[in-house]
PDB file of C-alpha atoms in Angstrom:
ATOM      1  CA  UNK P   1       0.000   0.000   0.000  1.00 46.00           C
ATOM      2  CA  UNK P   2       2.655   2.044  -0.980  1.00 62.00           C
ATOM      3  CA  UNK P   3       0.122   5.139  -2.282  1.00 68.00           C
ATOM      4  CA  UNK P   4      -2.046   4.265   0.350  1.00 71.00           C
ATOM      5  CA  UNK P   5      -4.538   2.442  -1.766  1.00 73.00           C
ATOM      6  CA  UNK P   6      -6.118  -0.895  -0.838  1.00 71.00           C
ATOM      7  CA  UNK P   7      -5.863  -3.644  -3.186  1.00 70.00           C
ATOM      8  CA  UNK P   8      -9.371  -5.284  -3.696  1.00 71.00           C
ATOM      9  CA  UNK P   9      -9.268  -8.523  -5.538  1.00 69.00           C
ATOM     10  CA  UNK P  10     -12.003 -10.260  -7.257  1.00 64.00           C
ATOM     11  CA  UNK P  11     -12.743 -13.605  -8.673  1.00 60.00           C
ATOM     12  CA  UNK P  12     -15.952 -14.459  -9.134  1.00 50.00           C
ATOM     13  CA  UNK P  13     -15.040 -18.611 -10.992  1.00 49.00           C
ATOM     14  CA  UNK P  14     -12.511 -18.897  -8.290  1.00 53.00           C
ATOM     15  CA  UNK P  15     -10.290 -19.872 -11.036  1.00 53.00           C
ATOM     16  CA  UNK P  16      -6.908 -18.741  -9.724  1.00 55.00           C
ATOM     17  CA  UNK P  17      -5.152 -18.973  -6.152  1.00 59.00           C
ATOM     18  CA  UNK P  18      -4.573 -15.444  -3.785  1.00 58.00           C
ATOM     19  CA  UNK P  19      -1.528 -15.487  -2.261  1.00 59.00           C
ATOM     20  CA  UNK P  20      -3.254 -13.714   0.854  1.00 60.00           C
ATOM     21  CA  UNK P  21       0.436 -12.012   1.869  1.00 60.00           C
ATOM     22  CA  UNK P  22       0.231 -10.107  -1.526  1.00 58.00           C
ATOM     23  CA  UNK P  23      -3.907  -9.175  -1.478  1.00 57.00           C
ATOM     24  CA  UNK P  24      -4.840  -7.111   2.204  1.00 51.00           C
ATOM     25  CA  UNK P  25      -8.708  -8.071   0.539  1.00 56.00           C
ATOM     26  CA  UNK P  26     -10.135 -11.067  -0.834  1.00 53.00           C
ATOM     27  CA  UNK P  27     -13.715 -10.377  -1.903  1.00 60.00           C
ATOM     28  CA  UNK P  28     -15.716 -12.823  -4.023  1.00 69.00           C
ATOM     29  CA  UNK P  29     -18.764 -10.453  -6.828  1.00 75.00           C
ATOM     30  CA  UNK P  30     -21.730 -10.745  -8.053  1.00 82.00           C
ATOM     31  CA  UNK P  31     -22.620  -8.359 -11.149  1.00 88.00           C
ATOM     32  CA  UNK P  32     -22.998  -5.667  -8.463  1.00 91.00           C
ATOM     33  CA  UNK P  33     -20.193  -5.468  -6.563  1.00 86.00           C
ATOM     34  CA  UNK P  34     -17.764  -6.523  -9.647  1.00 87.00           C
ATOM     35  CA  UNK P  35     -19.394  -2.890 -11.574  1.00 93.00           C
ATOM     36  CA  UNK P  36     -18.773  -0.691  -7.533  1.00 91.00           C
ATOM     37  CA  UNK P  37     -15.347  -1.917  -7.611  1.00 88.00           C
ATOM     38  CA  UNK P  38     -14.829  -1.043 -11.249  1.00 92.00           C
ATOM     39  CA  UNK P  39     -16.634   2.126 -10.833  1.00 96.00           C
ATOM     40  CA  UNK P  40     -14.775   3.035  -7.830  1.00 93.00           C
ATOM     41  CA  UNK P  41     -11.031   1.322  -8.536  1.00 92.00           C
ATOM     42  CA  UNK P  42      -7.956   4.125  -9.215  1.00 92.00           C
ATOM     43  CA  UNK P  43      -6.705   1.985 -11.412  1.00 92.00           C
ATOM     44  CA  UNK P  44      -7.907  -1.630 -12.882  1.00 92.00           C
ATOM     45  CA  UNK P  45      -5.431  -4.579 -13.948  1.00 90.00           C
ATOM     46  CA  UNK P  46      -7.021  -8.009 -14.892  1.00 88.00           C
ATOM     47  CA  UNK P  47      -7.981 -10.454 -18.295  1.00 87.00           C
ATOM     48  CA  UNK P  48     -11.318 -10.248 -18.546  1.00 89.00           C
ATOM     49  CA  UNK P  49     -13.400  -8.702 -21.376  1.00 93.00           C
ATOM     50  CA  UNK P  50     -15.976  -8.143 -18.987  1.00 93.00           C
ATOM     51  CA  UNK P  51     -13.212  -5.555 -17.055  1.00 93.00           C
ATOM     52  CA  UNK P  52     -11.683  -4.293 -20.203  1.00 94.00           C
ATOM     53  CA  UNK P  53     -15.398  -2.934 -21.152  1.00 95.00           C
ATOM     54  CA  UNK P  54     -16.187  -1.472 -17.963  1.00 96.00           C
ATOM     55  CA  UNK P  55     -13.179  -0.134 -17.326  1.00 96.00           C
ATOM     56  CA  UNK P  56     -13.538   1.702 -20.435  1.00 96.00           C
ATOM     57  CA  UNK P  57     -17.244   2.876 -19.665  1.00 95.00           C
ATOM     58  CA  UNK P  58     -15.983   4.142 -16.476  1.00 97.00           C
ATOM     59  CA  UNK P  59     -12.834   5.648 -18.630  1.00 96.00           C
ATOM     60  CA  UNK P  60     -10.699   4.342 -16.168  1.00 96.00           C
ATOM     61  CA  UNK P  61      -6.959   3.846 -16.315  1.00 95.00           C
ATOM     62  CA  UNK P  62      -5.761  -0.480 -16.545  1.00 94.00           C
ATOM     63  CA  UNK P  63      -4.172  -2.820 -17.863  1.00 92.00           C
ATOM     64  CA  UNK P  64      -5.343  -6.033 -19.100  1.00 91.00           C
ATOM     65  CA  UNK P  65      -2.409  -8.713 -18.976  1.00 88.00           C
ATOM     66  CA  UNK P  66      -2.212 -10.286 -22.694  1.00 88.00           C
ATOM     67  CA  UNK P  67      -5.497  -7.944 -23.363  1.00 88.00           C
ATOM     68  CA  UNK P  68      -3.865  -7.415 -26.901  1.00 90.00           C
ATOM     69  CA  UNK P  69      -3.834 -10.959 -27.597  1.00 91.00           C
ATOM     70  CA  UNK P  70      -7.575 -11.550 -26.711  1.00 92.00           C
ATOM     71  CA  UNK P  71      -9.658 -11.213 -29.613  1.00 94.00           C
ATOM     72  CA  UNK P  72     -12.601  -9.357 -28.106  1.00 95.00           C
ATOM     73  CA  UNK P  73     -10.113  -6.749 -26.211  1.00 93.00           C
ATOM     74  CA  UNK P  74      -8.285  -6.416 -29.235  1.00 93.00           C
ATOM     75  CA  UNK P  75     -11.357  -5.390 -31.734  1.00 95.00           C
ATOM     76  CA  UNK P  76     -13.169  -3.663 -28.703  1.00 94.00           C
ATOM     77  CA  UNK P  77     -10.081  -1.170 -28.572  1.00 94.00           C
ATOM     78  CA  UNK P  78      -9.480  -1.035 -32.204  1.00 95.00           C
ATOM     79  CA  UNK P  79     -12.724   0.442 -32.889  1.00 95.00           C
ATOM     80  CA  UNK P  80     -11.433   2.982 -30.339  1.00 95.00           C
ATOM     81  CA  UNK P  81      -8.186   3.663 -30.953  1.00 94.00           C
ATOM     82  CA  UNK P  82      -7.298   2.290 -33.942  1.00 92.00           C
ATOM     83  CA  UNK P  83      -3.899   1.285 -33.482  1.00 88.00           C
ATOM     84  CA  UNK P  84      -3.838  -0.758 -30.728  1.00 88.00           C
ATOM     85  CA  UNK P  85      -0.207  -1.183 -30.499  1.00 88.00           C
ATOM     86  CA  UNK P  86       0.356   2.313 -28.934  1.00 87.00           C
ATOM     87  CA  UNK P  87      -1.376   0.702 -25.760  1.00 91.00           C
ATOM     88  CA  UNK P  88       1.172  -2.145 -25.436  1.00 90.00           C
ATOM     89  CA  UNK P  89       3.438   0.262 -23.480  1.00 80.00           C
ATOM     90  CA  UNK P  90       5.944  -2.086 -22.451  1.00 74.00           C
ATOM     91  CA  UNK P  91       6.167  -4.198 -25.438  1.00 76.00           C
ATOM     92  CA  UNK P  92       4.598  -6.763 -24.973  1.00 87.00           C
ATOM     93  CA  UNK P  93       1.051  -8.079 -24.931  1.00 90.00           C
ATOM     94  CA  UNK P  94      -0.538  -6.559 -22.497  1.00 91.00           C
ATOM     95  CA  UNK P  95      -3.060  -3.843 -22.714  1.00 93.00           C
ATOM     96  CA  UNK P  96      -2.364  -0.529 -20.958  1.00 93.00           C
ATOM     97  CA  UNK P  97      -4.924   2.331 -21.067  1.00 95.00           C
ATOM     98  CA  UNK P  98      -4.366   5.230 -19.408  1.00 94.00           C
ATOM     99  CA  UNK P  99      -6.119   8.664 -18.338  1.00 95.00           C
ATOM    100  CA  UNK P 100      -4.418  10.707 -21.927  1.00 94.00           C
ATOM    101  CA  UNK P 101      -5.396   7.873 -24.139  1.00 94.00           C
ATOM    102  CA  UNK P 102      -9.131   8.778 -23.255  1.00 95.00           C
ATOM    103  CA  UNK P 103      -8.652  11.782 -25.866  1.00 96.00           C
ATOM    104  CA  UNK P 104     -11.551  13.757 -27.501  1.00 97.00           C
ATOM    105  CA  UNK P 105     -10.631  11.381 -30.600  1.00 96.00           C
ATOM    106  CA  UNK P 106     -12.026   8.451 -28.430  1.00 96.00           C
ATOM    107  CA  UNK P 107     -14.810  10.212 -26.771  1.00 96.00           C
ATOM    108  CA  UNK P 108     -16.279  10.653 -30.465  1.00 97.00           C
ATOM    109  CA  UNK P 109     -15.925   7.036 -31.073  1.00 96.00           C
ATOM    110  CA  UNK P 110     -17.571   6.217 -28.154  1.00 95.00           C
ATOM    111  CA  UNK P 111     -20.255   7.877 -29.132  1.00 97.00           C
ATOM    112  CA  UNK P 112     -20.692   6.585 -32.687  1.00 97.00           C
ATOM    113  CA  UNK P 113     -20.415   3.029 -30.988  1.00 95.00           C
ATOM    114  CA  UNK P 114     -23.150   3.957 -28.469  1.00 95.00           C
ATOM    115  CA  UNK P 115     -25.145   5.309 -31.100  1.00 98.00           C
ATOM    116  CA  UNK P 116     -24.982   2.266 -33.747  1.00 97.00           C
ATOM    117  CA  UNK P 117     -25.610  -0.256 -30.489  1.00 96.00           C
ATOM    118  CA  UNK P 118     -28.606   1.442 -30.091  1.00 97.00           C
ATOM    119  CA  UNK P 119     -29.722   1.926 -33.625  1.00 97.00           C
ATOM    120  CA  UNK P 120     -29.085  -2.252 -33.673  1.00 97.00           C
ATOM    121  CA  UNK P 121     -30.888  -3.020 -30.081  1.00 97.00           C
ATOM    122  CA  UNK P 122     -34.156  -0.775 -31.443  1.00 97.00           C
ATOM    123  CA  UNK P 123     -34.109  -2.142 -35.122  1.00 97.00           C
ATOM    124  CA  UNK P 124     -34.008  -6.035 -32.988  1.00 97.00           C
ATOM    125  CA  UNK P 125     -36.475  -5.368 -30.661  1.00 97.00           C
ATOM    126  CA  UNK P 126     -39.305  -3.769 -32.902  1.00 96.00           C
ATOM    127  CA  UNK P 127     -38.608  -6.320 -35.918  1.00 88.00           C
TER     128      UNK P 127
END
């Protein structure tokens, strides 16, 4: 807790071990509590596409460990930035989004993909 910050860990299919002298906080989630610890994390680091998306909805800073390998993470954050190998910071394949890459570039593309998702929900639900 070198900034002070606790370190709130999450794994709701129990897939992977916590070694419990590196995590202060071990907290199993439901869809609620995973989105308020999103929602209210500094900073987000997992593999999930589930985190990558709402860690961009919150426009929060993370880094998804081999996010650019990940098919979904990798087309989710093409559509937003394009190049995606800008956000492979250290050269390798993980993901790394942080508060500048959230430019007014991205916001617009946001947008657009808000605005086609909800052109396609409406069109499905009243055919």
């Amino acid at each position: 807790m070198e900034h002070g910050y606790r370190i709130v860990s999450s794994n709701i299919y129990m897939i992977f071990q916590k070694d419990t002298r590196t995590f202060d906080y071990r907290l199993d989630a439901g869809p609620l509590e995973f989105l308020n610890f999103v929602k209210y994390a500094k900073y987000c680091i997992g593999r999930s596409f589930h985190l990558c998306v709402f860690s961009l909805l919150f426009r929060k800073e993370f880094q998804m460990a081999d996010g650019l390998i990940d098919a979904r993470n990798r087309e989710l954050a093409e559509s937003l930035w394009g190049d995606v190998e800008r956000l492979s910071k250290a050269g390798d394949n993980d993901m790394i989004v942080s508060a500048t890459d959230y430019t007014a570039e991205v916001e617009t593309r946001f947008r657009d993909l808000r605005e086609s998702s909800l052109l396609f929900l409406n069109k499905a639900l009243n055919s």
